[in-house]
């Protein structure tokens, strides 16, 4: 199948599966890439924990923060399905910055992330990205602000109503009645911008090698592996990634490294048109489309 036919087929599969998707796959050795609407910005959800991790480890490297310093963290007390780690704790905990980095990045703990945001606020995280030449991603708010959506107010039994609002309340200009889904008010970035960040972490760039290595290691230990990981994990590959989920948004970014030395940066950002919280078919479809793009790029190169 030629590239044009492949992209047409994949767009049809995404449409039939109820997904709007923005994807980009890039060969990190050659720069060849394939994508579908890679320049459309979408709210980032928990993907912001990668810029947060980068800004934190860079500040540790500069001596502005001490990774061994322990912070007193209030419990999240969140009872709705989804949140992990400290977000579900019932009692305060004292945890080192280095360990908060692990919790925030590897298990996507929003309370741990907000403890790090208290040290490096969203505007400062964005400023670090700009210092490093990364301009397509903007971090605008904490994770607590991100979580205060209709889903939390309506409860699990009415999750479909929250998802219906997320689907129907948007505008053609990417605005939205739900602030966390409005690209002018929420943390946001395009698939291309996330791939640029991945490339800067994996290939020598303005990011200091020590900081890049630390973030790569955190992503390699991501425990949330239900989305793209099944199609990119094997004994001959390493999949390092971060997921992002909010209402009808399902994202994942990552790098697959092959034993033969090839490596591909992948960003898949999606909006579901189906008003349901649990959609394993959508998770599988995301992976299948990303895998098809990677396979085509690996065997045929860019058009």
PDB file of C-alpha atoms in Angstrom:
ATOM      1  CA  UNK A   1       0.000   0.000   0.000  1.00  0.00           C
ATOM      2  CA  UNK A   2       1.429   3.405  -0.936  1.00  0.00           C
ATOM      3  CA  UNK A   3       1.589   6.244   1.594  1.00  0.00           C
ATOM      4  CA  UNK A   4      -1.476   8.116   0.319  1.00  0.00           C
ATOM      5  CA  UNK A   5      -3.614   4.983   0.382  1.00  0.00           C
ATOM      6  CA  UNK A   6      -2.365   4.097   3.868  1.00  0.00           C
ATOM      7  CA  UNK A   7      -3.226   7.507   5.285  1.00  0.00           C
ATOM      8  CA  UNK A   8      -6.672   7.406   3.663  1.00  0.00           C
ATOM      9  CA  UNK A   9      -7.295   3.969   5.143  1.00  0.00           C
ATOM     10  CA  UNK A  10      -6.128   5.005   8.622  1.00  0.00           C
ATOM     11  CA  UNK A  11      -8.285   8.138   8.604  1.00  0.00           C
ATOM     12  CA  UNK A  12     -11.267   5.957   7.743  1.00  0.00           C
ATOM     13  CA  UNK A  13     -10.510   3.529  10.559  1.00  0.00           C
ATOM     14  CA  UNK A  14     -10.202   6.353  13.060  1.00  0.00           C
ATOM     15  CA  UNK A  15     -13.485   7.893  11.895  1.00  0.00           C
ATOM     16  CA  UNK A  16     -15.283   4.548  12.103  1.00  0.00           C
ATOM     17  CA  UNK A  17     -13.848   4.062  15.595  1.00  0.00           C
ATOM     18  CA  UNK A  18     -15.199   7.404  16.800  1.00  0.00           C
ATOM     19  CA  UNK A  19     -11.821   9.108  17.159  1.00  0.00           C
ATOM     20  CA  UNK A  20     -10.474  12.436  15.978  1.00  0.00           C
ATOM     21  CA  UNK A  21      -6.719  11.944  15.989  1.00  0.00           C
ATOM     22  CA  UNK A  22      -3.561  13.957  15.524  1.00  0.00           C
ATOM     23  CA  UNK A  23      -0.521  11.741  15.091  1.00  0.00           C
ATOM     24  CA  UNK A  24       3.124  11.959  14.118  1.00  0.00           C
ATOM     25  CA  UNK A  25       5.774   9.264  13.843  1.00  0.00           C
ATOM     26  CA  UNK A  26       9.376  10.351  13.204  1.00  0.00           C
ATOM     27  CA  UNK A  27      12.489   8.292  12.480  1.00  0.00           C
ATOM     28  CA  UNK A  28      15.012   9.782  14.904  1.00  0.00           C
ATOM     29  CA  UNK A  29      17.966   8.750  12.729  1.00  0.00           C
ATOM     30  CA  UNK A  30      16.789  10.150   9.385  1.00  0.00           C
ATOM     31  CA  UNK A  31      14.145  12.702  10.327  1.00  0.00           C
ATOM     32  CA  UNK A  32      11.624  11.014   8.002  1.00  0.00           C
ATOM     33  CA  UNK A  33       8.096  11.285   9.345  1.00  0.00           C
ATOM     34  CA  UNK A  34       4.461  10.410   8.690  1.00  0.00           C
ATOM     35  CA  UNK A  35       1.438  11.910  10.353  1.00  0.00           C
ATOM     36  CA  UNK A  36      -2.224  12.828  10.395  1.00  0.00           C
ATOM     37  CA  UNK A  37      -3.000  16.452  11.346  1.00  0.00           C
ATOM     38  CA  UNK A  38       0.270  16.699  13.300  1.00  0.00           C
ATOM     39  CA  UNK A  39       0.126  20.476  13.707  1.00  0.00           C
ATOM     40  CA  UNK A  40      -3.306  20.717  15.356  1.00  0.00           C
ATOM     41  CA  UNK A  41      -2.941  21.674  19.038  1.00  0.00           C
ATOM     42  CA  UNK A  42      -4.896  19.749  21.650  1.00  0.00           C
ATOM     43  CA  UNK A  43      -5.085  20.059  25.444  1.00  0.00           C
ATOM     44  CA  UNK A  44      -2.191  18.097  26.920  1.00  0.00           C
ATOM     45  CA  UNK A  45      -3.765  16.527  30.029  1.00  0.00           C
ATOM     46  CA  UNK A  46      -1.110  14.551  31.942  1.00  0.00           C
ATOM     47  CA  UNK A  47       1.438  14.800  29.138  1.00  0.00           C
ATOM     48  CA  UNK A  48       2.480  18.020  30.918  1.00  0.00           C
ATOM     49  CA  UNK A  49       4.218  15.828  33.488  1.00  0.00           C
ATOM     50  CA  UNK A  50       7.070  15.345  31.002  1.00  0.00           C
ATOM     51  CA  UNK A  51       7.856  19.092  30.686  1.00  0.00           C
ATOM     52  CA  UNK A  52       7.417  19.288  34.478  1.00  0.00           C
ATOM     53  CA  UNK A  53       9.916  16.456  34.961  1.00  0.00           C
ATOM     54  CA  UNK A  54      12.360  18.062  32.537  1.00  0.00           C
ATOM     55  CA  UNK A  55      12.151  21.454  34.260  1.00  0.00           C
ATOM     56  CA  UNK A  56      12.565  19.813  37.683  1.00  0.00           C
ATOM     57  CA  UNK A  57      15.600  17.694  36.781  1.00  0.00           C
ATOM     58  CA  UNK A  58      17.173  20.669  34.992  1.00  0.00           C
ATOM     59  CA  UNK A  59      16.773  22.779  38.137  1.00  0.00           C
ATOM     60  CA  UNK A  60      18.279  19.934  40.190  1.00  0.00           C
ATOM     61  CA  UNK A  61      21.209  19.799  37.772  1.00  0.00           C
ATOM     62  CA  UNK A  62      21.728  23.563  38.091  1.00  0.00           C
ATOM     63  CA  UNK A  63      21.730  23.287  41.884  1.00  0.00           C
ATOM     64  CA  UNK A  64      18.505  25.270  42.286  1.00  0.00           C
ATOM     65  CA  UNK A  65      16.767  22.247  43.844  1.00  0.00           C
ATOM     66  CA  UNK A  66      18.071  19.285  45.863  1.00  0.00           C
ATOM     67  CA  UNK A  67      16.540  15.993  44.771  1.00  0.00           C
ATOM     68  CA  UNK A  68      17.044  14.583  48.274  1.00  0.00           C
ATOM     69  CA  UNK A  69      15.029  17.362  49.936  1.00  0.00           C
ATOM     70  CA  UNK A  70      11.828  15.996  51.439  1.00  0.00           C
ATOM     71  CA  UNK A  71       8.485  17.775  51.179  1.00  0.00           C
ATOM     72  CA  UNK A  72       5.360  17.381  53.286  1.00  0.00           C
ATOM     73  CA  UNK A  73       2.583  16.501  50.848  1.00  0.00           C
ATOM     74  CA  UNK A  74      -1.088  16.719  51.743  1.00  0.00           C
ATOM     75  CA  UNK A  75      -3.245  13.719  50.781  1.00  0.00           C
ATOM     76  CA  UNK A  76      -5.231  13.955  47.570  1.00  0.00           C
ATOM     77  CA  UNK A  77      -8.368  12.361  49.041  1.00  0.00           C
ATOM     78  CA  UNK A  78      -9.721  11.741  45.529  1.00  0.00           C
ATOM     79  CA  UNK A  79     -12.235   8.898  45.403  1.00  0.00           C
ATOM     80  CA  UNK A  80     -13.346   9.018  41.755  1.00  0.00           C
ATOM     81  CA  UNK A  81     -11.882   6.339  39.462  1.00  0.00           C
ATOM     82  CA  UNK A  82      -8.590   7.055  37.738  1.00  0.00           C
ATOM     83  CA  UNK A  83      -6.148   8.945  39.982  1.00  0.00           C
ATOM     84  CA  UNK A  84      -3.168   7.067  41.405  1.00  0.00           C
ATOM     85  CA  UNK A  85      -0.626   7.296  44.212  1.00  0.00           C
ATOM     86  CA  UNK A  86      -0.706  10.271  46.568  1.00  0.00           C
ATOM     87  CA  UNK A  87      -3.872  11.477  44.855  1.00  0.00           C
ATOM     88  CA  UNK A  88      -5.683   8.666  46.691  1.00  0.00           C
ATOM     89  CA  UNK A  89      -3.760   8.897  49.980  1.00  0.00           C
ATOM     90  CA  UNK A  90      -5.768   9.547  53.142  1.00  0.00           C
ATOM     91  CA  UNK A  91      -2.918  10.956  55.248  1.00  0.00           C
ATOM     92  CA  UNK A  92      -0.017  13.380  54.737  1.00  0.00           C
ATOM     93  CA  UNK A  93       3.310  11.970  53.544  1.00  0.00           C
ATOM     94  CA  UNK A  94       6.897  13.213  53.556  1.00  0.00           C
ATOM     95  CA  UNK A  95       8.595  12.464  50.236  1.00  0.00           C
ATOM     96  CA  UNK A  96      11.847  13.511  48.541  1.00  0.00           C
ATOM     97  CA  UNK A  97      11.749  15.524  45.318  1.00  0.00           C
ATOM     98  CA  UNK A  98      13.458  12.670  43.432  1.00  0.00           C
ATOM     99  CA  UNK A  99      10.704  10.298  44.538  1.00  0.00           C
ATOM    100  CA  UNK A 100       7.965  12.779  43.670  1.00  0.00           C
ATOM    101  CA  UNK A 101       9.456  12.804  40.154  1.00  0.00           C
ATOM    102  CA  UNK A 102       9.016   9.039  39.987  1.00  0.00           C
ATOM    103  CA  UNK A 103       5.437   9.154  41.255  1.00  0.00           C
ATOM    104  CA  UNK A 104       4.451  12.020  38.951  1.00  0.00           C
ATOM    105  CA  UNK A 105       6.017  10.629  35.782  1.00  0.00           C
ATOM    106  CA  UNK A 106       5.876   6.862  36.133  1.00  0.00           C
ATOM    107  CA  UNK A 107       2.445   6.371  37.707  1.00  0.00           C
ATOM    108  CA  UNK A 108       0.991   9.763  36.650  1.00  0.00           C
ATOM    109  CA  UNK A 109       0.279  10.869  40.236  1.00  0.00           C
ATOM    110  CA  UNK A 110      -1.357  14.298  40.024  1.00  0.00           C
ATOM    111  CA  UNK A 111      -0.785  15.166  43.696  1.00  0.00           C
ATOM    112  CA  UNK A 112       2.933  14.407  43.330  1.00  0.00           C
ATOM    113  CA  UNK A 113       2.990  16.555  40.188  1.00  0.00           C
ATOM    114  CA  UNK A 114       1.366  19.460  42.020  1.00  0.00           C
ATOM    115  CA  UNK A 115       3.982  19.217  44.790  1.00  0.00           C
ATOM    116  CA  UNK A 116       6.578  19.682  42.023  1.00  0.00           C
ATOM    117  CA  UNK A 117       4.543  22.504  40.446  1.00  0.00           C
ATOM    118  CA  UNK A 118       4.666  24.267  43.844  1.00  0.00           C
ATOM    119  CA  UNK A 119       8.454  24.391  43.353  1.00  0.00           C
ATOM    120  CA  UNK A 120       8.382  25.136  39.618  1.00  0.00           C
ATOM    121  CA  UNK A 121       5.068  26.770  38.636  1.00  0.00           C
ATOM    122  CA  UNK A 122       3.524  26.206  35.180  1.00  0.00           C
ATOM    123  CA  UNK A 123       4.841  29.513  33.788  1.00  0.00           C
ATOM    124  CA  UNK A 124       8.360  28.586  34.934  1.00  0.00           C
ATOM    125  CA  UNK A 125       8.067  25.158  33.285  1.00  0.00           C
ATOM    126  CA  UNK A 126       7.076  26.847  30.024  1.00  0.00           C
ATOM    127  CA  UNK A 127       9.998  29.269  30.396  1.00  0.00           C
ATOM    128  CA  UNK A 128      12.430  26.346  30.738  1.00  0.00           C
ATOM    129  CA  UNK A 129      11.028  24.829  27.548  1.00  0.00           C
ATOM    130  CA  UNK A 130      11.563  28.117  25.731  1.00  0.00           C
ATOM    131  CA  UNK A 131      15.140  28.363  27.058  1.00  0.00           C
ATOM    132  CA  UNK A 132      15.750  24.949  25.516  1.00  0.00           C
ATOM    133  CA  UNK A 133      14.327  25.998  22.141  1.00  0.00           C
ATOM    134  CA  UNK A 134      11.025  24.103  22.519  1.00  0.00           C
ATOM    135  CA  UNK A 135       8.195  26.444  21.510  1.00  0.00           C
ATOM    136  CA  UNK A 136       5.179  24.320  20.632  1.00  0.00           C
ATOM    137  CA  UNK A 137       4.140  23.250  24.147  1.00  0.00           C
ATOM    138  CA  UNK A 138       2.631  25.613  26.730  1.00  0.00           C
ATOM    139  CA  UNK A 139       2.007  24.640  30.367  1.00  0.00           C
ATOM    140  CA  UNK A 140      -0.693  26.832  31.912  1.00  0.00           C
ATOM    141  CA  UNK A 141      -2.076  25.192  35.052  1.00  0.00           C
ATOM    142  CA  UNK A 142      -1.564  22.646  37.812  1.00  0.00           C
ATOM    143  CA  UNK A 143      -2.996  19.129  37.886  1.00  0.00           C
ATOM    144  CA  UNK A 144      -5.587  20.029  40.529  1.00  0.00           C
ATOM    145  CA  UNK A 145      -6.981  22.659  38.178  1.00  0.00           C
ATOM    146  CA  UNK A 146      -6.915  20.053  35.420  1.00  0.00           C
ATOM    147  CA  UNK A 147      -8.945  17.573  37.471  1.00  0.00           C
ATOM    148  CA  UNK A 148     -11.782  19.962  38.394  1.00  0.00           C
ATOM    149  CA  UNK A 149     -14.008  18.983  35.459  1.00  0.00           C
ATOM    150  CA  UNK A 150     -17.698  18.014  35.164  1.00  0.00           C
ATOM    151  CA  UNK A 151     -16.659  14.354  35.614  1.00  0.00           C
ATOM    152  CA  UNK A 152     -15.753  15.002  39.262  1.00  0.00           C
ATOM    153  CA  UNK A 153     -18.919  17.001  39.932  1.00  0.00           C
ATOM    154  CA  UNK A 154     -21.303  14.552  38.269  1.00  0.00           C
ATOM    155  CA  UNK A 155     -19.766  11.347  39.672  1.00  0.00           C
ATOM    156  CA  UNK A 156     -19.028   7.960  38.115  1.00  0.00           C
ATOM    157  CA  UNK A 157     -22.687   7.049  37.576  1.00  0.00           C
ATOM    158  CA  UNK A 158     -23.138  10.021  35.226  1.00  0.00           C
ATOM    159  CA  UNK A 159     -19.759   9.917  33.495  1.00  0.00           C
ATOM    160  CA  UNK A 160     -21.498   9.681  30.118  1.00  0.00           C
ATOM    161  CA  UNK A 161     -22.993  13.148  30.675  1.00  0.00           C
ATOM    162  CA  UNK A 162     -19.567  14.645  31.355  1.00  0.00           C
ATOM    163  CA  UNK A 163     -18.232  13.018  28.197  1.00  0.00           C
ATOM    164  CA  UNK A 164     -21.217  14.223  26.164  1.00  0.00           C
ATOM    165  CA  UNK A 165     -20.505  17.790  27.339  1.00  0.00           C
ATOM    166  CA  UNK A 166     -16.834  17.389  26.423  1.00  0.00           C
ATOM    167  CA  UNK A 167     -17.776  16.199  22.933  1.00  0.00           C
ATOM    168  CA  UNK A 168     -20.522  18.724  22.174  1.00  0.00           C
ATOM    169  CA  UNK A 169     -19.359  21.963  23.835  1.00  0.00           C
ATOM    170  CA  UNK A 170     -16.355  22.727  21.645  1.00  0.00           C
ATOM    171  CA  UNK A 171     -16.007  25.365  18.937  1.00  0.00           C
ATOM    172  CA  UNK A 172     -14.467  25.242  15.485  1.00  0.00           C
ATOM    173  CA  UNK A 173     -11.578  27.380  16.743  1.00  0.00           C
ATOM    174  CA  UNK A 174     -10.571  24.854  19.440  1.00  0.00           C
ATOM    175  CA  UNK A 175     -12.329  26.844  22.161  1.00  0.00           C
ATOM    176  CA  UNK A 176     -14.464  24.981  24.697  1.00  0.00           C
ATOM    177  CA  UNK A 177     -16.987  25.610  27.479  1.00  0.00           C
ATOM    178  CA  UNK A 178     -14.928  23.240  29.643  1.00  0.00           C
ATOM    179  CA  UNK A 179     -11.775  25.309  30.346  1.00  0.00           C
ATOM    180  CA  UNK A 180      -9.509  22.239  30.549  1.00  0.00           C
ATOM    181  CA  UNK A 181     -10.439  21.422  26.940  1.00  0.00           C
ATOM    182  CA  UNK A 182      -9.946  24.963  25.576  1.00  0.00           C
ATOM    183  CA  UNK A 183      -6.556  25.152  23.864  1.00  0.00           C
ATOM    184  CA  UNK A 184      -6.282  28.882  24.610  1.00  0.00           C
ATOM    185  CA  UNK A 185      -6.698  28.323  28.364  1.00  0.00           C
ATOM    186  CA  UNK A 186      -5.439  24.786  28.958  1.00  0.00           C
ATOM    187  CA  UNK A 187      -1.938  23.383  28.721  1.00  0.00           C
ATOM    188  CA  UNK A 188      -1.600  22.403  25.073  1.00  0.00           C
ATOM    189  CA  UNK A 189       0.637  21.190  22.281  1.00  0.00           C
ATOM    190  CA  UNK A 190       0.479  19.532  18.885  1.00  0.00           C
ATOM    191  CA  UNK A 191       1.687  16.060  17.968  1.00  0.00           C
ATOM    192  CA  UNK A 192       4.616  17.710  16.192  1.00  0.00           C
ATOM    193  CA  UNK A 193       5.514  19.736  19.290  1.00  0.00           C
ATOM    194  CA  UNK A 194       5.532  16.599  21.457  1.00  0.00           C
ATOM    195  CA  UNK A 195       7.691  14.761  18.914  1.00  0.00           C
ATOM    196  CA  UNK A 196      10.097  17.731  18.932  1.00  0.00           C
ATOM    197  CA  UNK A 197      10.367  17.362  22.717  1.00  0.00           C
ATOM    198  CA  UNK A 198      10.969  13.612  22.416  1.00  0.00           C
ATOM    199  CA  UNK A 199      13.645  14.178  19.780  1.00  0.00           C
ATOM    200  CA  UNK A 200      15.363  16.738  22.023  1.00  0.00           C
ATOM    201  CA  UNK A 201      15.393  14.181  24.854  1.00  0.00           C
ATOM    202  CA  UNK A 202      16.734  11.302  22.736  1.00  0.00           C
ATOM    203  CA  UNK A 203      19.081  13.097  20.314  1.00  0.00           C
ATOM    204  CA  UNK A 204      21.807  15.560  21.459  1.00  0.00           C
ATOM    205  CA  UNK A 205      20.189  18.994  21.806  1.00  0.00           C
ATOM    206  CA  UNK A 206      20.126  22.070  24.012  1.00  0.00           C
ATOM    207  CA  UNK A 207      18.905  19.830  26.853  1.00  0.00           C
ATOM    208  CA  UNK A 208      21.856  18.871  29.076  1.00  0.00           C
ATOM    209  CA  UNK A 209      22.732  15.163  28.611  1.00  0.00           C
ATOM    210  CA  UNK A 210      22.267  14.448  32.334  1.00  0.00           C
ATOM    211  CA  UNK A 211      18.785  15.962  32.372  1.00  0.00           C
ATOM    212  CA  UNK A 212      17.786  14.193  29.143  1.00  0.00           C
ATOM    213  CA  UNK A 213      19.004  10.835  30.461  1.00  0.00           C
ATOM    214  CA  UNK A 214      17.045  11.265  33.684  1.00  0.00           C
ATOM    215  CA  UNK A 215      13.783  12.006  31.860  1.00  0.00           C
ATOM    216  CA  UNK A 216      14.353   9.100  29.444  1.00  0.00           C
ATOM    217  CA  UNK A 217      14.834   6.782  32.420  1.00  0.00           C
ATOM    218  CA  UNK A 218      11.605   7.980  34.030  1.00  0.00           C
ATOM    219  CA  UNK A 219       9.689   7.423  30.784  1.00  0.00           C
ATOM    220  CA  UNK A 220      11.195   3.937  30.426  1.00  0.00           C
ATOM    221  CA  UNK A 221       9.672   3.050  33.801  1.00  0.00           C
ATOM    222  CA  UNK A 222       6.159   4.269  32.971  1.00  0.00           C
ATOM    223  CA  UNK A 223       3.742   1.789  34.555  1.00  0.00           C
ATOM    224  CA  UNK A 224       0.697   2.769  32.469  1.00  0.00           C
ATOM    225  CA  UNK A 225       1.104   0.429  29.501  1.00  0.00           C
ATOM    226  CA  UNK A 226      -2.434  -0.280  28.300  1.00  0.00           C
ATOM    227  CA  UNK A 227      -2.547   2.121  25.357  1.00  0.00           C
ATOM    228  CA  UNK A 228       0.322   2.059  22.812  1.00  0.00           C
ATOM    229  CA  UNK A 229       2.662  -0.279  24.700  1.00  0.00           C
ATOM    230  CA  UNK A 230       1.024  -3.545  23.496  1.00  0.00           C
ATOM    231  CA  UNK A 231       1.940  -2.666  19.898  1.00  0.00           C
ATOM    232  CA  UNK A 232       5.447  -1.389  20.638  1.00  0.00           C
ATOM    233  CA  UNK A 233       6.774  -3.745  23.328  1.00  0.00           C
ATOM    234  CA  UNK A 234       8.795  -6.871  22.610  1.00  0.00           C
ATOM    235  CA  UNK A 235      12.031  -8.582  23.614  1.00  0.00           C
ATOM    236  CA  UNK A 236      13.741  -6.657  20.799  1.00  0.00           C
ATOM    237  CA  UNK A 237      12.335  -3.187  21.589  1.00  0.00           C
ATOM    238  CA  UNK A 238      12.164  -0.679  24.430  1.00  0.00           C
ATOM    239  CA  UNK A 239       9.063   1.506  24.769  1.00  0.00           C
ATOM    240  CA  UNK A 240       9.438   4.677  26.876  1.00  0.00           C
ATOM    241  CA  UNK A 241       6.302   6.773  27.185  1.00  0.00           C
ATOM    242  CA  UNK A 242       3.781   8.954  28.978  1.00  0.00           C
ATOM    243  CA  UNK A 243      -0.007   8.841  28.726  1.00  0.00           C
ATOM    244  CA  UNK A 244      -2.508  11.655  29.132  1.00  0.00           C
ATOM    245  CA  UNK A 245      -6.235  11.209  29.808  1.00  0.00           C
ATOM    246  CA  UNK A 246      -8.964  13.748  30.481  1.00  0.00           C
ATOM    247  CA  UNK A 247     -12.673  13.310  29.751  1.00  0.00           C
ATOM    248  CA  UNK A 248     -12.783  12.353  26.054  1.00  0.00           C
ATOM    249  CA  UNK A 249      -9.048  12.931  25.489  1.00  0.00           C
ATOM    250  CA  UNK A 250      -6.715   9.949  25.214  1.00  0.00           C
ATOM    251  CA  UNK A 251      -3.069  10.662  24.433  1.00  0.00           C
ATOM    252  CA  UNK A 252       0.280   8.943  24.514  1.00  0.00           C
ATOM    253  CA  UNK A 253       3.767  10.021  23.504  1.00  0.00           C
ATOM    254  CA  UNK A 254       6.819   7.808  23.467  1.00  0.00           C
ATOM    255  CA  UNK A 255       9.911   6.482  21.762  1.00  0.00           C
ATOM    256  CA  UNK A 256      10.335   2.916  20.535  1.00  0.00           C
ATOM    257  CA  UNK A 257      13.966   1.799  20.312  1.00  0.00           C
ATOM    258  CA  UNK A 258      14.827  -1.332  18.343  1.00  0.00           C
ATOM    259  CA  UNK A 259      17.694  -3.702  18.945  1.00  0.00           C
ATOM    260  CA  UNK A 260      19.083  -2.826  15.487  1.00  0.00           C
ATOM    261  CA  UNK A 261      19.536   0.810  16.557  1.00  0.00           C
ATOM    262  CA  UNK A 262      16.470   2.295  14.898  1.00  0.00           C
ATOM    263  CA  UNK A 263      14.355   4.613  17.058  1.00  0.00           C
ATOM    264  CA  UNK A 264      11.016   6.324  16.386  1.00  0.00           C
ATOM    265  CA  UNK A 265       9.359   9.162  18.281  1.00  0.00           C
ATOM    266  CA  UNK A 266       5.581   8.793  18.359  1.00  0.00           C
ATOM    267  CA  UNK A 267       2.842  11.169  19.476  1.00  0.00           C
ATOM    268  CA  UNK A 268      -0.829  10.175  19.359  1.00  0.00           C
ATOM    269  CA  UNK A 269      -3.374  12.750  20.539  1.00  0.00           C
ATOM    270  CA  UNK A 270      -7.049  11.827  20.287  1.00  0.00           C
ATOM    271  CA  UNK A 271     -10.543  13.092  21.041  1.00  0.00           C
ATOM    272  CA  UNK A 272     -13.300  10.495  21.305  1.00  0.00           C
ATOM    273  CA  UNK A 273     -16.731  11.186  19.835  1.00  0.00           C
ATOM    274  CA  UNK A 274     -18.261   8.414  21.961  1.00  0.00           C
ATOM    275  CA  UNK A 275     -19.711   9.549  25.336  1.00  0.00           C
ATOM    276  CA  UNK A 276     -18.208   6.791  27.482  1.00  0.00           C
ATOM    277  CA  UNK A 277     -15.300   6.733  29.905  1.00  0.00           C
ATOM    278  CA  UNK A 278     -14.151   3.159  29.310  1.00  0.00           C
ATOM    279  CA  UNK A 279     -13.288   2.478  25.671  1.00  0.00           C
ATOM    280  CA  UNK A 280     -10.747  -0.322  25.254  1.00  0.00           C
ATOM    281  CA  UNK A 281     -11.470  -0.350  21.522  1.00  0.00           C
ATOM    282  CA  UNK A 282     -10.290   3.254  21.236  1.00  0.00           C
ATOM    283  CA  UNK A 283      -7.091   2.415  23.126  1.00  0.00           C
ATOM    284  CA  UNK A 284      -6.411  -0.482  20.757  1.00  0.00           C
ATOM    285  CA  UNK A 285      -7.214   1.587  17.664  1.00  0.00           C
ATOM    286  CA  UNK A 286      -4.762   4.311  18.713  1.00  0.00           C
ATOM    287  CA  UNK A 287      -2.010   1.721  18.968  1.00  0.00           C
ATOM    288  CA  UNK A 288      -2.897   0.020  15.694  1.00  0.00           C
ATOM    289  CA  UNK A 289      -2.817   3.281  13.724  1.00  0.00           C
ATOM    290  CA  UNK A 290       0.462   4.390  15.295  1.00  0.00           C
ATOM    291  CA  UNK A 291       1.974   0.968  14.612  1.00  0.00           C
ATOM    292  CA  UNK A 292       0.837   1.077  10.973  1.00  0.00           C
ATOM    293  CA  UNK A 293       2.512   4.470  10.496  1.00  0.00           C
ATOM    294  CA  UNK A 294       5.718   3.272  12.175  1.00  0.00           C
ATOM    295  CA  UNK A 295       5.797   0.060  10.125  1.00  0.00           C
ATOM    296  CA  UNK A 296       5.303   1.941   6.870  1.00  0.00           C
ATOM    297  CA  UNK A 297       7.984   4.461   7.750  1.00  0.00           C
ATOM    298  CA  UNK A 298      10.388   1.736   8.822  1.00  0.00           C
ATOM    299  CA  UNK A 299      10.014  -0.305   5.632  1.00  0.00           C
ATOM    300  CA  UNK A 300       9.331   2.379   3.009  1.00  0.00           C
ATOM    301  CA  UNK A 301      10.536   5.702   4.451  1.00  0.00           C
ATOM    302  CA  UNK A 302       8.764   9.019   3.951  1.00  0.00           C
ATOM    303  CA  UNK A 303       7.024   9.724   0.626  1.00  0.00           C
TER     304      UNK A 303
END
